[in-house]
Every structure is written in structure tokens, then in C-alpha cells.
CSV table of C-alpha atoms in Angstrom, one decimal:
chain,number,residue,atom,x,y,z
A,1,MET,CA,5.7,12.0,33.2
A,2,LYS,CA,2.8,13.6,31.3
A,3,PRO,CA,1.1,11.2,28.9
A,4,PHE,CA,1.6,11.6,25.2
A,5,ASP,CA,-1.5,12.3,23.2
A,6,ILE,CA,-0.6,9.6,20.7
A,7,ALA,CA,1.9,6.8,20.5
A,8,ILE,CA,2.6,5.4,17.0
A,9,VAL,CA,4.2,2.0,17.1
A,10,GLY,CA,5.8,1.6,13.7
A,11,GLY,CA,7.9,4.1,11.7
A,12,GLY,CA,7.3,2.6,8.2
A,13,LEU,CA,5.2,3.9,5.3
A,14,VAL,CA,2.0,4.2,7.3
A,15,GLY,CA,3.6,5.5,10.5
A,16,LEU,CA,5.5,8.3,8.8
A,17,THR,CA,2.6,9.3,6.6
A,18,LEU,CA,0.4,9.5,9.7
A,19,VAL,CA,3.0,11.8,11.4
A,20,ARG,CA,2.9,14.1,8.4
A,21,ALA,CA,-0.9,14.1,8.3
A,22,LEU,CA,-1.0,15.0,12.1
A,23,GLN,CA,1.1,18.1,11.7
A,24,PRO,CA,-1.9,20.5,12.3
A,25,ALA,CA,-2.5,19.0,15.7
A,26,LEU,CA,1.3,19.0,16.5
A,27,ASP,CA,1.6,22.6,15.5
A,28,ALA,CA,-1.3,23.3,18.0
A,29,GLY,CA,0.7,21.6,20.8
A,30,ALA,CA,-0.2,17.9,20.7
A,31,ARG,CA,2.5,15.5,21.8
A,32,LEU,CA,3.4,12.4,19.8
A,33,VAL,CA,5.9,9.6,20.2
A,34,VAL,CA,7.0,7.2,17.4
A,35,ILE,CA,8.5,3.9,18.4
A,36,ASP,CA,10.3,1.6,15.9
A,37,PRO,CA,12.9,-1.1,16.3
A,38,ALA,CA,14.8,0.1,13.1
A,39,PRO,CA,18.1,2.0,13.5
A,40,ASN,CA,18.2,5.7,13.8
A,41,PRO,CA,17.5,7.3,10.3
A,42,THR,CA,20.2,9.0,8.3
A,43,ASP,CA,19.7,12.7,7.4
A,44,GLN,CA,18.1,11.5,4.1
A,45,ALA,CA,16.0,8.5,4.9
A,46,PRO,CA,14.8,6.1,7.6
A,47,GLN,CA,16.3,2.6,8.0
A,48,SER,CA,13.1,0.7,8.3
A,49,PRO,CA,13.1,-2.6,6.4
A,50,SER,CA,9.8,-1.5,4.8
A,51,PHE,CA,11.8,1.0,2.7
A,52,ASP,CA,13.3,-1.7,0.5
A,53,ASP,CA,14.0,-2.1,-3.2
A,54,ARG,CA,10.4,-2.9,-4.0
A,55,ALA,CA,8.0,-0.5,-5.8
A,56,THR,CA,4.7,0.7,-4.6
A,57,ALA,CA,1.8,1.6,-7.0
A,58,LEU,CA,0.1,4.7,-5.7
A,59,ALA,CA,-3.5,5.1,-6.9
A,60,ALA,CA,-4.7,8.6,-7.9
A,61,TYR,CA,-6.3,9.2,-4.5
A,62,SER,CA,-3.0,8.4,-2.8
A,63,CYS,CA,-1.2,10.8,-5.1
A,64,LEU,CA,-3.7,13.5,-4.3
A,65,ALA,CA,-3.4,12.8,-0.6
A,66,LEU,CA,0.4,13.1,-0.6
A,67,ARG,CA,0.1,16.3,-2.6
A,68,ARG,CA,-2.3,17.7,0.1
A,69,LEU,CA,0.4,16.7,2.6
A,70,GLY,CA,2.9,18.9,0.7
A,71,LEU,CA,4.9,16.1,-0.9
A,72,GLY,CA,3.9,16.5,-4.5
A,73,GLU,CA,7.1,18.0,-5.8
A,74,PRO,CA,9.5,15.3,-4.6
A,75,LEU,CA,6.9,12.7,-5.5
A,76,ASP,CA,6.9,13.8,-9.1
A,77,ARG,CA,10.7,13.8,-9.1
A,78,TYR,CA,11.0,10.2,-8.1
A,79,ALA,CA,7.8,8.5,-9.3
A,80,SER,CA,6.7,7.3,-12.7
A,81,ALA,CA,3.1,8.2,-13.8
A,82,ILE,CA,0.7,5.5,-15.0
A,83,ARG,CA,-1.0,6.9,-18.1
A,84,TRP,CA,-2.3,3.8,-19.8
A,85,ILE,CA,-3.5,0.5,-18.5
A,86,GLU,CA,-4.2,-2.8,-20.3
A,87,VAL,CA,-6.0,-5.7,-18.6
A,88,SER,CA,-6.0,-8.9,-20.6
A,89,ASP,CA,-6.7,-12.6,-20.1
A,90,LYS,CA,-4.1,-15.0,-21.7
A,91,GLY,CA,-5.7,-17.4,-24.2
A,92,HIS,CA,-9.1,-15.6,-24.2
A,93,ALA,CA,-10.6,-12.6,-25.9
A,94,GLY,CA,-11.2,-10.6,-22.8
A,95,TYR,CA,-9.4,-7.2,-23.1
A,96,GLN,CA,-9.7,-3.7,-21.6
A,97,VAL,CA,-7.7,-0.6,-22.2
A,98,MET,CA,-7.9,2.5,-20.1
A,99,ASP,CA,-6.2,5.7,-21.3
A,100,ALA,CA,-5.7,8.5,-18.8
A,101,ALA,CA,-6.3,11.0,-21.6
A,102,ASP,CA,-9.9,10.1,-21.3
A,103,HIS,CA,-10.0,11.1,-17.6
A,104,PRO,CA,-9.7,14.5,-16.1
A,105,GLU,CA,-7.3,13.2,-13.4
A,106,GLY,CA,-4.5,13.1,-16.0
A,107,ALA,CA,-3.0,9.8,-14.6
A,108,PHE,CA,-4.2,6.7,-12.9
A,109,GLY,CA,-1.5,6.9,-10.3
A,110,GLN,CA,2.3,6.8,-9.9
A,111,VAL,CA,4.8,4.1,-9.2
A,112,ILE,CA,7.7,4.8,-6.8
A,113,GLY,CA,10.4,2.8,-5.1
A,114,ASN,CA,9.9,2.2,-1.4
A,115,ALA,CA,13.3,3.6,-0.6
A,116,ALA,CA,12.6,6.8,-2.4
A,117,LEU,CA,9.2,7.1,-0.7
A,118,GLY,CA,10.9,6.6,2.6
A,119,GLN,CA,13.3,9.4,1.9
A,120,ILE,CA,10.5,11.7,0.9
A,121,LEU,CA,8.5,10.9,4.0
A,122,TRP,CA,11.4,11.2,6.4
A,123,GLN,CA,12.4,14.6,5.0
A,124,GLY,CA,8.8,15.7,5.4
A,125,VAL,CA,8.5,14.7,9.1
A,126,GLN,CA,11.9,15.0,10.8
A,127,SER,CA,11.6,18.7,11.6
A,128,ILE,CA,7.9,18.6,12.7
A,129,PRO,CA,7.7,19.9,16.3
A,130,GLY,CA,6.2,17.8,19.2
A,131,VAL,CA,7.5,14.4,18.0
A,132,ASP,CA,9.6,12.2,20.3
A,133,TRP,CA,11.4,9.7,18.0
A,134,ARG,CA,12.3,6.4,19.6
A,135,PHE,CA,14.2,4.4,17.0
A,136,GLY,CA,16.1,1.3,17.8
A,137,THR,CA,13.5,0.5,20.4
A,138,ARG,CA,10.8,-2.1,20.6
A,139,VAL,CA,7.6,-2.2,22.7
A,140,GLN,CA,7.8,-5.3,24.9
A,141,ASN,CA,4.5,-4.9,26.6
A,142,LEU,CA,1.4,-2.8,25.9
A,143,VAL,CA,-1.3,-2.4,28.6
A,144,PRO,CA,-4.4,-0.4,27.6
A,145,GLY,CA,-5.9,1.4,30.6
A,146,GLN,CA,-9.0,3.5,31.4
A,147,SER,CA,-7.4,7.0,31.0
A,148,ASP,CA,-4.3,6.1,29.0
A,149,SER,CA,-2.2,3.1,27.8
A,150,SER,CA,1.1,2.0,29.2
A,151,LEU,CA,4.0,1.0,26.9
A,152,HIS,CA,7.0,-0.7,28.3
A,153,LEU,CA,10.1,-0.6,26.0
A,154,ASP,CA,13.0,-3.0,25.7
A,155,ASN,CA,15.5,-0.4,26.9
A,156,GLY,CA,13.7,-0.2,30.2
A,157,ASP,CA,11.8,3.0,29.6
A,158,SER,CA,8.0,3.2,30.2
A,159,LEU,CA,5.6,5.8,28.9
A,160,THR,CA,1.9,6.4,28.6
A,161,ALA,CA,-0.3,7.7,25.8
A,162,ARG,CA,-4.0,8.6,25.5
A,163,LEU,CA,-4.1,6.7,22.2
A,164,VAL,CA,-1.8,4.0,20.9
A,165,ILE,CA,-1.8,3.4,17.1
A,166,LEU,CA,-0.3,0.0,16.0
A,167,CYS,CA,1.0,0.1,12.4
A,168,ASP,CA,3.9,-2.3,13.0
A,169,GLY,CA,3.3,-4.6,10.0
A,170,GLY,CA,1.4,-7.6,8.9
A,171,ARG,CA,3.1,-9.8,11.6
A,172,SER,CA,2.5,-7.3,14.4
A,173,PRO,CA,3.6,-9.0,17.6
A,174,LEU,CA,1.5,-6.6,19.7
A,175,THR,CA,-1.8,-7.6,18.1
A,176,GLY,CA,-1.0,-11.2,19.0
A,177,GLN,CA,0.0,-10.2,22.5
A,178,LEU,CA,-3.3,-8.4,23.0
A,179,GLY,CA,-5.3,-11.3,21.6
A,180,ILE,CA,-6.4,-9.6,18.5
A,181,GLY,CA,-6.9,-12.3,15.9
A,182,HIS,CA,-6.7,-12.3,12.1
A,183,GLU,CA,-8.9,-13.9,9.5
A,184,VAL,CA,-6.4,-15.5,7.1
A,185,ARG,CA,-6.9,-16.7,3.5
A,186,ASP,CA,-3.8,-18.4,2.0
A,187,TYR,CA,-3.7,-18.0,-1.8
A,188,GLN,CA,-1.2,-20.9,-2.1
A,189,ALA,CA,1.1,-18.7,-4.2
A,190,ARG,CA,4.1,-16.4,-3.9
A,191,ALA,CA,4.6,-13.0,-5.4
A,192,VAL,CA,7.9,-12.7,-7.2
A,193,ILE,CA,9.2,-9.1,-7.4
A,194,ALA,CA,11.8,-7.8,-9.8
A,195,THR,CA,12.7,-5.0,-12.2
A,196,ALA,CA,12.4,-5.8,-15.8
A,197,ARG,CA,14.2,-4.3,-18.9
A,198,THR,CA,12.2,-4.4,-22.1
A,199,GLU,CA,13.0,-3.7,-25.7
A,200,GLN,CA,10.6,-0.8,-25.9
A,201,PRO,CA,10.3,1.9,-23.3
A,202,HIS,CA,7.1,1.6,-21.1
A,203,ALA,CA,6.0,5.2,-21.9
A,204,GLY,CA,3.8,5.2,-18.8
A,205,ARG,CA,2.0,2.0,-19.7
A,206,ALA,CA,1.0,-0.6,-17.1
A,207,TYR,CA,-0.2,-4.1,-17.7
A,208,GLU,CA,-2.2,-6.7,-15.8
A,209,ARG,CA,-2.0,-10.0,-17.6
A,210,PHE,CA,-4.1,-12.8,-16.2
A,211,THR,CA,-2.9,-16.4,-16.9
A,212,ASP,CA,-3.9,-19.8,-15.9
A,213,THR,CA,-1.0,-19.9,-13.3
A,214,GLY,CA,-1.8,-16.4,-11.9
A,215,PRO,CA,-1.6,-12.7,-12.8
A,216,ILE,CA,1.5,-10.9,-14.0
A,217,ALA,CA,1.7,-7.2,-13.5
A,218,MET,CA,4.2,-4.8,-15.2
A,219,LEU,CA,4.2,-1.2,-14.0
A,220,PRO,CA,6.2,1.8,-15.2
A,221,PHE,CA,9.2,2.3,-12.9
A,222,GLY,CA,11.9,4.8,-14.1
A,223,ASP,CA,13.8,3.3,-17.0
A,224,TYR,CA,12.5,-0.1,-16.2
A,225,SER,CA,9.2,-1.8,-15.4
A,226,ALA,CA,8.3,-3.2,-12.0
A,227,LEU,CA,7.3,-6.9,-12.3
A,228,VAL,CA,4.9,-8.6,-9.9
A,229,TRP,CA,4.7,-12.3,-11.0
A,230,THR,CA,2.4,-14.6,-9.1
A,231,VAL,CA,3.8,-18.1,-8.9
A,232,PRO,CA,1.5,-20.9,-7.5
A,233,SER,CA,2.9,-22.9,-4.7
A,234,ARG,CA,2.5,-26.1,-6.7
A,235,LEU,CA,4.9,-24.7,-9.4
A,236,GLU,CA,7.3,-22.9,-7.0
A,237,LYS,CA,10.0,-25.6,-6.9
A,238,ARG,CA,10.0,-25.9,-10.7
A,239,PHE,CA,10.3,-22.2,-11.0
A,240,GLN,CA,13.2,-21.9,-8.5
A,241,VAL,CA,15.4,-24.3,-10.4
A,242,LEU,CA,15.0,-22.4,-13.7
A,243,ASN,CA,18.1,-20.5,-14.8
A,244,GLU,CA,17.8,-16.9,-15.9
A,245,ARG,CA,17.5,-17.6,-19.6
A,246,ASP,CA,14.6,-20.1,-19.0
A,247,ARG,CA,12.9,-17.7,-16.6
A,248,LEU,CA,13.0,-15.0,-19.2
A,249,ALA,CA,11.7,-17.4,-21.8
A,250,LEU,CA,8.8,-18.4,-19.6
A,251,LEU,CA,7.9,-14.8,-18.7
A,252,ASN,CA,8.0,-13.7,-22.3
A,253,GLN,CA,5.7,-16.7,-23.2
A,254,ARG,CA,3.3,-15.9,-20.4
A,255,PHE,CA,3.3,-12.1,-20.8
A,256,GLY,CA,3.6,-11.7,-24.5
A,257,GLN,CA,5.3,-9.0,-26.6
A,258,ARG,CA,3.6,-6.0,-25.2
A,259,LEU,CA,6.8,-4.0,-24.7
A,260,GLY,CA,8.8,-6.1,-27.1
A,261,ARG,CA,10.8,-8.8,-25.5
A,262,ILE,CA,11.7,-8.7,-21.8
A,263,THR,CA,15.5,-8.8,-22.0
A,264,GLU,CA,16.6,-8.7,-18.4
A,265,LEU,CA,15.4,-9.2,-14.9
A,266,GLY,CA,16.9,-7.7,-11.8
A,267,PRO,CA,17.3,-9.7,-8.5
A,268,LEU,CA,14.2,-11.7,-7.7
A,269,THR,CA,12.6,-11.6,-4.2
A,270,GLY,CA,9.4,-13.4,-3.2
A,271,TYR,CA,6.9,-13.5,-0.4
A,272,PRO,CA,3.9,-15.7,0.4
A,273,LEU,CA,0.5,-14.4,-0.6
A,274,GLN,CA,-2.1,-14.2,2.1
A,275,ARG,CA,-5.0,-12.0,2.9
A,276,ARG,CA,-5.0,-11.2,6.6
A,277,THR,CA,-7.7,-9.1,8.2
A,278,ALA,CA,-7.7,-8.1,11.9
A,279,THR,CA,-10.8,-9.1,13.7
A,280,GLU,CA,-10.7,-5.9,15.7
A,281,LEU,CA,-9.4,-2.4,14.7
A,282,VAL,CA,-10.2,-0.6,18.0
A,283,ARG,CA,-10.2,-1.2,21.6
A,284,HIS,CA,-10.2,1.4,24.4
A,285,ARG,CA,-7.3,3.7,23.6
A,286,LEU,CA,-6.1,1.5,20.8
A,287,LEU,CA,-6.3,1.7,17.0
A,288,VAL,CA,-4.8,-0.8,14.4
A,289,LEU,CA,-3.8,0.5,11.0
A,290,GLY,CA,-1.8,-0.5,7.9
A,291,ASN,CA,-0.7,-4.1,7.3
A,292,ALA,CA,-1.4,-4.8,11.0
A,293,ALA,CA,-5.1,-4.2,10.1
A,294,ALA,CA,-5.2,-5.8,6.6
A,295,THR,CA,-2.9,-7.2,4.0
A,296,LEU,CA,-4.3,-8.0,0.5
A,297,HIS,CA,-3.4,-9.9,-2.6
A,298,PRO,CA,-1.3,-7.6,-4.8
A,299,VAL,CA,-3.5,-8.3,-7.9
A,300,ALA,CA,-5.1,-4.9,-7.8
A,301,GLY,CA,-2.2,-3.1,-6.2
A,302,GLN,CA,-4.5,-1.7,-3.4
A,303,GLY,CA,-2.6,-2.6,-0.2
A,304,PHE,CA,-0.9,0.7,0.6
A,305,ASN,CA,-3.6,2.7,-1.0
A,306,LEU,CA,-6.2,1.2,1.4
A,307,ALA,CA,-3.8,2.0,4.3
A,308,LEU,CA,-3.3,5.5,3.1
A,309,ARG,CA,-7.1,6.1,3.0
A,310,SER,CA,-7.2,4.8,6.6
A,311,VAL,CA,-4.5,7.2,7.5
A,312,MET,CA,-6.3,10.2,6.1
A,313,ARG,CA,-9.5,9.2,7.8
A,314,THR,CA,-7.7,8.8,11.1
A,315,ALA,CA,-5.8,12.1,10.8
A,316,THR,CA,-8.9,14.0,10.0
A,317,LEU,CA,-10.6,12.8,13.2
A,318,LEU,CA,-7.5,13.2,15.4
A,319,ASN,CA,-6.6,16.7,14.2
A,320,GLN,CA,-10.1,17.9,14.9
A,321,GLN,CA,-10.1,16.3,18.4
A,322,LEU,CA,-6.6,17.4,19.5
A,323,ILE,CA,-7.0,21.0,18.2
A,324,GLN,CA,-10.3,21.3,20.1
A,325,GLY,CA,-8.7,19.8,23.3
A,326,GLU,CA,-10.8,16.6,23.1
A,327,ASP,CA,-9.6,13.1,24.2
A,328,ALA,CA,-8.1,11.4,21.2
A,329,GLY,CA,-8.5,8.0,22.8
A,330,ALA,CA,-12.3,8.2,23.4
A,331,ILE,CA,-13.9,5.0,22.3
A,332,ALA,CA,-17.1,6.2,20.6
A,333,PRO,CA,-15.3,8.3,17.8
A,334,LEU,CA,-12.8,5.4,17.4
A,335,ARG,CA,-15.6,3.0,16.8
A,336,THR,CA,-17.1,5.2,14.1
A,337,LEU,CA,-13.7,5.6,12.5
A,338,ALA,CA,-13.2,1.8,12.5
A,339,SER,CA,-16.5,1.2,10.8
A,340,SER,CA,-15.6,3.5,7.9
A,341,ILE,CA,-12.1,1.8,7.6
A,342,GLN,CA,-13.6,-1.7,7.8
A,343,ALA,CA,-16.2,-0.8,5.1
A,344,ASP,CA,-13.4,0.2,2.8
A,345,GLN,CA,-11.4,-2.9,3.7
A,346,ALA,CA,-14.4,-5.2,2.9
A,347,ILE,CA,-14.9,-3.6,-0.6
A,348,THR,CA,-11.3,-3.4,-1.5
A,349,ALA,CA,-10.4,-6.9,-0.3
A,350,GLY,CA,-13.6,-8.3,-1.9
A,351,PHE,CA,-12.6,-6.7,-5.2
A,352,SER,CA,-9.1,-8.3,-5.1
A,353,ASP,CA,-10.5,-11.7,-4.1
A,354,THR,CA,-13.0,-11.6,-6.9
A,355,LEU,CA,-10.3,-10.9,-9.5
A,356,VAL,CA,-8.2,-13.8,-8.1
A,357,ARG,CA,-11.1,-16.3,-8.1
A,358,SER,CA,-12.6,-15.4,-11.4
A,359,PHE,CA,-9.4,-15.0,-13.4
A,360,GLY,CA,-7.8,-18.0,-11.8
A,361,SER,CA,-10.5,-20.4,-12.9
A,362,GLU,CA,-10.7,-22.4,-16.1
A,363,ARG,CA,-14.4,-23.1,-15.7
A,364,PRO,CA,-16.0,-22.3,-19.1
A,365,TRP,CA,-18.8,-20.1,-17.7
A,366,LEU,CA,-16.3,-18.0,-15.7
A,367,GLN,CA,-14.1,-17.7,-18.7
A,368,LEU,CA,-17.0,-16.4,-20.8
A,369,GLY,CA,-18.1,-14.1,-18.0
A,370,ARG,CA,-14.8,-12.4,-17.6
A,371,THR,CA,-14.4,-12.1,-21.3
A,372,LEU,CA,-17.8,-10.4,-21.6
A,373,GLY,CA,-17.0,-8.3,-18.5
A,374,LEU,CA,-13.7,-7.0,-19.8
A,375,ASN,CA,-15.0,-6.3,-23.3
A,376,THR,CA,-18.1,-4.5,-21.9
A,377,LEU,CA,-15.9,-2.2,-19.8
A,378,ASP,CA,-13.7,-1.5,-22.8
A,379,ARG,CA,-16.6,-0.6,-25.1
A,380,HIS,CA,-18.8,1.4,-22.7
A,381,PRO,CA,-17.1,4.6,-21.5
A,382,GLN,CA,-19.4,5.2,-18.5
A,383,LEU,CA,-18.8,1.7,-17.1
A,384,GLY,CA,-15.1,2.0,-17.8
A,385,ARG,CA,-15.1,5.4,-16.0
A,386,GLY,CA,-16.6,3.9,-12.9
A,387,PHE,CA,-14.1,1.0,-12.9
A,388,ALA,CA,-11.3,3.4,-13.3
A,389,LEU,CA,-12.5,5.7,-10.5
A,390,ALA,CA,-12.8,2.7,-8.2
A,391,SER,CA,-9.3,1.5,-9.0
A,392,MET,CA,-8.0,5.0,-8.5
A,393,GLY,CA,-9.5,5.1,-4.9
A,394,LEU,CA,-11.8,8.0,-5.8
A,395,LEU,CA,-15.1,6.3,-5.0
A,396,GLN,CA,-14.3,5.2,-1.4
A,397,GLY,CA,-15.2,8.4,0.3
A,398,ALA,CA,-11.9,9.0,2.0
A,399,PRO,CA,-11.3,12.7,3.0
A,400,LEU,CA,-8.8,15.0,1.3
A,401,PRO,CA,-8.4,17.8,3.9
A,402,ARG,CA,-6.5,21.0,3.0
A,403,TYR,CA,-3.1,21.4,4.6
A,404,ASP,CA,-0.8,24.5,4.7
A,405,PHE,CA,2.8,23.4,4.3
A,406,ASN,CA,5.7,25.4,3.3
A,407,LEU,CA,8.1,23.1,1.5
A,408,SER,CA,10.9,25.6,1.2
A,409,LYS,CA,11.2,25.9,5.0
A,410,GLU,CA,11.4,22.2,5.4
A,411,GLY,CA,14.2,21.5,3.0
A,412,LEU,CA,12.6,18.8,1.0
A,413,THR,CA,14.9,17.9,-1.9
């Protein structure tokens, strides 16, 4: 069997976005296979567990990228715009407000449910030519070779590809099988996720509230706000035994009356907070992307945004190579690509770590420093503009290539 040009292992947020971004090469005749253990998608949406009830905050760059991919209209239908951001430090004077009216971008980003984003992405890729979809199938063994890589599937099939892209999640079994290690930092905390109803409508306002037990984020999400509440491991047992009334009381005490009282919480889910960074992103005929490459603390909401910038960098290179008939698995261009991705990872992860360390400390000099820092950003428009651009993903140098998509022919609804 003729080798595929590219095999994507993982059909979640990153995998489907990459398929969409590779359409120019697919239209030119490239062959792509997508392998994912999730069940076959419905007509409307994929069944991957990554498309769950959680919300994803899309930075301004990510929104621009998805618009370039022809997904702007359905994105606006399902997503809530972030038009105003407040960053505060409980018990201290540090305070910063950013208003999108002061920036030409018009919004700092958008918040969308993962299930809705999955629906948008699936509808945007299911009719693209040249894609062999292998849902309900797992890669049991991956053997990178000199001219191509061999993938052996759990249904007994085997196939080869010039380039294999692993985007199968933060616990990627294949990176472990290949001996690709991860540098891990355990934050000794859990992120508790829920929707929250407040007395006042959010009106596009987002909040990042730093407290002595960890940050609390509230993001506009339809008629609700999306809550990300960091609970230290040392307090987790006490938190778990609280009834709903006491949880609401604690949250209102920690967050304050910024949208009036928080009156209701949806079902709570939690996951441990770790920063995991792959020690290698490329090998011969292999590239690692998404959470398999890096997972971050959610304090700055940059996890998927970092991954999407990596997707756009990757697609820009691969579209050029495949359209020109070049080998997409050649190691030299992959190493150059990996260097740009790792540079972005280092800056973004470092920013998140700095926020966690500085705002999680009760040392007087750090308290004073963060108070001065927030107030300086709030009072000096140019400094605040730079901070806003960085948080929007617009200073990281990721490409925004032009695409030519006709949504009406693709039936996106």
C-alpha cells in the first residue's frame, strides 16, 4: 500500500484543527489518515472525550486563526466574547482592568464549550477530500523508519506514513512507548471546573482573582460564567466534604461581589494540575503536538492557544512542502519547526509559572511587587497594551496564512 503523506494520531481539538488547516495540501492531492480510539462521529460532532462539558478560552490569535480557517461564523454563534478583564489580588491593592474598547482587536478572545467547538470542527473537516478516518482504532505500535513510519493498529491493520504527528493527549501512550520523556512540575493542586450563575449578567466580563489558596477565574459563557477554581491539595479533602451551600459561601467570600452573588454552581469536575513538557518534539518522521507536547497551569488560559499556534506553524510548513512535492517527514525542516514551537512553549509556560509563583506567595516583598506591577499596568496604557497583546497571543509570531474556504458548500451550521 502506498504510504500516507501524514498520519495524525488523535482526533481531538488539535487533530481536527490540523486537518482543517491542511486542506490546501489535501486539495492538491496529499493523503492523510487520522487514527483515534473514540467511536465514529455522529453527523454533527465527534465522540472524542476531549469534547466534553468544559469551556475553552480562545485568545484573540486563536479566534483569528479559526476565522482564517473559515470557522468564524459558527464560532460567533456558539462563543461568548471577552470584552473586559479584571485581574485582582485578594487582600491587596493590586488591580488591573483591561477594556477591549481600548484595543483595535475589539475583543480579547472568546469562550466556547468544548462540545460546541468539536461540532464546529467536525462539520468543517468531514467532507475534506483525501482523509482516511480511522475512528474506534488505537495505534498499538509505532516504528519510525528511514523513508516512512509504520503504524500497527489494534484491529490488525498496518499502514505507513511519511510523517506521524502525535496529538493524542497529555498522557500519550505512544510518547512513552518511544521513550520520549516529560519534564513534570506538580502544582500540588486541582482545578475545579463548573458553570456558575450570578445575580448580574456577565456582559462579556472576565475575572482572574488571585487568592492565598490559588487563583479563581470567571469567564463569560453563554448565560452563565465558566468557573475555574484552583484548590490546593492540602485543602482538597476539606473542600470535598462541603455541601453546596457552604461551597457557594466559600466561593463568594473568596471571589467577592463582582457580578453580585454567585447563586448556583453546575456539576463540579476536577483534575490535577501539572505542567508537563515533552523533552523532544521531533524525531525522524515524527512530530509531537498539543497536550502530548505540553500541558500548562490554567491560570493564564493558554493551553489550547499554545497548541493552536503550533498547529498553524505546522500547517504552514506542511502545506508548502506537500504542494511543492517535497518530503513532509524530512528532519531538517521539522527541527526548525520544533525550535519555534519550543520557544513559544518556554515563554508561555514561563509566564504561567511566574503568575502561579508570585501570586501564590505571601512573602511581603512579592506582595508589594505584584501590587506595584498590576497598578503600573493599569495606569500606563502602553505597558498594558503590551501585556494585553501577549495574553491575546499576538506577540508570539505565529503565522496567519490566508485560506480560501467556501462555507456554503460545506454545510456548516
